[in-house]
Coordinates of N, CA and C in Angstrom, one line a residue:
T200 N 100.0 107.2 96.9 CA 101.4 106.9 97.9 C 102.3 108.4 97.4
R201 N 102.8 109.0 98.7 CA 103.5 110.3 98.2 C 105.3 109.8 97.9
Q202 N 105.9 110.5 97.1 CA 107.0 109.6 96.7 C 107.6 110.8 97.4
Q203 N 109.0 110.7 97.6 CA 110.2 111.6 98.7 C 110.0 113.2 97.8
D204 N 109.9 113.4 96.6 CA 109.8 114.5 96.3 C 108.5 115.2 96.4
G205 N 107.3 114.4 97.3 CA 106.1 115.3 97.6 C 104.9 114.9 96.5
I206 N 105.3 114.7 95.8 CA 104.2 114.2 94.4 C 103.6 113.0 94.6
I207 N 102.2 113.0 94.7 CA 101.5 111.8 94.9 C 101.8 110.8 93.3
G208 N 102.0 109.9 93.4 CA 102.4 108.7 92.2 C 101.3 107.9 92.3
E209 N 100.3 107.2 93.2 CA 99.4 106.5 93.2 C 98.5 106.6 94.1
F210 N 97.2 106.4 93.9 CA 96.2 105.9 94.9 C 95.9 104.6 95.2
I211 N 95.6 104.2 96.5 CA 95.3 102.8 97.2 C 94.2 103.0 97.6
L212 N 93.4 102.1 96.9 CA 91.9 101.9 97.7 C 91.6 100.9 98.1
S213 N 91.3 100.6 99.3 CA 91.0 99.5 100.1 C 89.9 99.3 100.5
F214 N 89.0 98.1 100.3 CA 87.7 98.0 101.2 C 87.5 96.5 101.3
P215 N 86.6 96.6 102.2 CA 86.1 95.0 102.4 C 85.2 94.1 101.7
A216 N 85.5 93.0 101.1 CA 84.9 92.3 100.0 C 84.3 91.3 100.2
L217 N 82.7 91.3 100.0 CA 82.1 89.8 100.9 C 82.7 88.8 99.8
A218 N 82.6 87.4 100.5 CA 83.0 86.4 99.5 C 81.8 85.9 98.5
G219 N 82.5 85.7 97.3 CA 81.5 85.6 96.5 C 80.8 86.6 95.6
Q220 N 81.1 87.9 96.5 CA 80.4 89.1 95.5 C 81.4 89.7 94.3
S221 N 81.1 90.5 93.5 CA 81.6 90.7 92.2 C 81.3 92.4 92.8
Y222 N 82.7 93.0 92.0 CA 83.0 94.5 92.7 C 83.8 95.3 91.2
A223 N 83.2 96.5 91.3 CA 83.5 97.3 90.2 C 84.3 98.7 90.6
I224 N 85.6 98.7 90.1 CA 85.6 100.1 90.8 C 85.7 101.5 89.4
E225 N 85.3 102.4 89.6 CA 85.1 103.9 88.6 C 85.7 104.6 89.0
D226 N 86.0 105.9 88.1 CA 86.6 107.1 88.7 C 86.2 108.3 87.8
S227 N 86.2 109.1 88.2 CA 85.8 110.7 87.4 C 86.6 111.9 88.0
T228 N 86.5 112.9 87.2 CA 87.3 114.3 87.2 C 86.2 115.2 87.9
D229 N 84.5 115.0 87.7 CA 83.8 115.8 87.9 C 82.3 115.0 88.3
L230 N 82.3 114.1 89.1 CA 81.6 113.3 89.8 C 80.2 113.2 89.0
E231 N 80.1 113.5 87.7 CA 79.3 113.4 86.7 C 79.5 112.0 85.8
T232 N 80.5 112.4 85.6 CA 80.9 111.0 83.9 C 81.6 110.6 84.9
W233 N 81.3 108.9 84.5 CA 82.2 107.9 85.2 C 82.9 106.8 84.3
Q234 N 84.1 106.4 84.6 CA 84.6 105.4 83.6 C 84.9 104.6 84.5
V235 N 85.0 103.1 84.1 CA 85.0 101.6 84.6 C 86.4 101.6 84.6
L236 N 87.4 101.5 85.8 CA 88.7 101.1 85.9 C 89.2 99.8 85.6
E237 N 88.1 99.3 86.8 CA 88.1 97.5 86.6 C 86.8 96.9 87.3
Q238 N 86.6 95.9 86.7 CA 85.4 95.4 86.9 C 85.9 93.4 87.2
G239 N 85.0 93.0 87.8 CA 84.9 91.4 88.2 C 86.0 91.4 89.0
I240 N 85.9 92.2 90.2 CA 87.2 92.0 91.4 C 86.1 91.4 92.1
T241 N 86.1 89.8 92.4 CA 85.8 88.8 93.2 C 86.2 88.7 94.5
G242 N 85.3 89.3 95.6 CA 85.8 89.2 97.0 C 85.6 87.8 97.6
E243 N 86.6 87.7 98.3 CA 87.3 86.5 99.2 C 87.0 87.0 100.5
G244 N 86.1 87.6 101.1 CA 85.8 88.0 102.6 C 86.6 88.4 103.1
G245 N 87.8 89.2 102.7 CA 89.0 90.1 103.2 C 88.9 91.5 102.5
N246 N 89.8 92.0 102.9 CA 90.0 93.4 102.2 C 90.8 93.2 101.0
V247 N 90.4 94.2 99.6 CA 90.8 94.0 98.7 C 91.8 95.0 98.6
A248 N 92.6 95.4 98.0 CA 93.5 96.5 98.0 C 94.0 96.8 96.2
K249 N 93.7 97.8 95.8 CA 94.0 98.3 94.3 C 94.7 99.7 94.1
S250 N 95.8 99.9 93.4 CA 96.5 100.7 93.2 C 96.3 101.3 91.9
Y251 N 96.2 102.8 91.8 CA 96.0 103.4 90.2 C 96.9 104.6 90.2
P252 N 97.2 104.7 89.0 CA 98.3 105.9 88.9 C 97.2 107.3 89.2
A253 N 98.5 108.3 89.7 CA 97.7 109.5 89.8 C 97.8 110.3 88.7
T254 N 96.8 110.3 88.0 CA 96.7 111.1 86.9 C 96.1 112.1 86.6
A255 N 95.5 112.7 87.4 CA 94.8 114.0 87.3 C 95.0 114.9 88.8
S256 N 94.6 115.8 88.7 CA 94.9 117.1 89.6 C 93.7 116.9 90.8
L257 N 92.6 116.4 90.4 CA 91.3 116.1 91.1 C 90.8 114.7 90.3
R258 N 90.9 113.9 91.0 CA 89.9 112.2 91.0 C 89.1 111.7 91.8
F259 N 88.2 111.5 91.4 CA 87.3 110.8 92.4 C 87.1 109.2 92.1
F260 N 86.7 108.5 93.2 CA 86.8 106.8 92.8 C 85.3 106.7 93.6
R261 N 85.0 105.6 92.9 CA 83.6 105.1 93.9 C 83.9 103.3 93.3
L262 N 83.3 102.7 94.5 CA 83.2 101.2 94.4 C 81.9 101.2 94.3
R263 N 81.3 99.9 93.4 CA 80.2 99.4 92.8 C 80.1 97.9 92.8
R264 N 78.7 97.4 93.6 CA 78.7 96.0 93.3 C 77.9 95.6 92.2
E265 N 78.6 94.7 91.6 CA 78.2 93.9 90.7 C 76.8 93.0 90.5

C-alpha cells in the first residue's frame, strides 16, 4: 500500500485458498534464502489476504501448500 508521501508502507498478498488446505507464506531478498513469515493459514474456499510491512527495498514472496 502506497502512503501519501509515495513510500510503500506494506505489501498485501492475496490468494485463493482451497477449503481445508493449509498454506505458508515465505519471503526472501535474494530468491535463494527463504524465511517463513506465517504458516498454518487454513483455507475456507475463498480468497485470503495477508499484509506485511515493507522492510526491504527488494523483497520476494512465495506461497507454499503445507
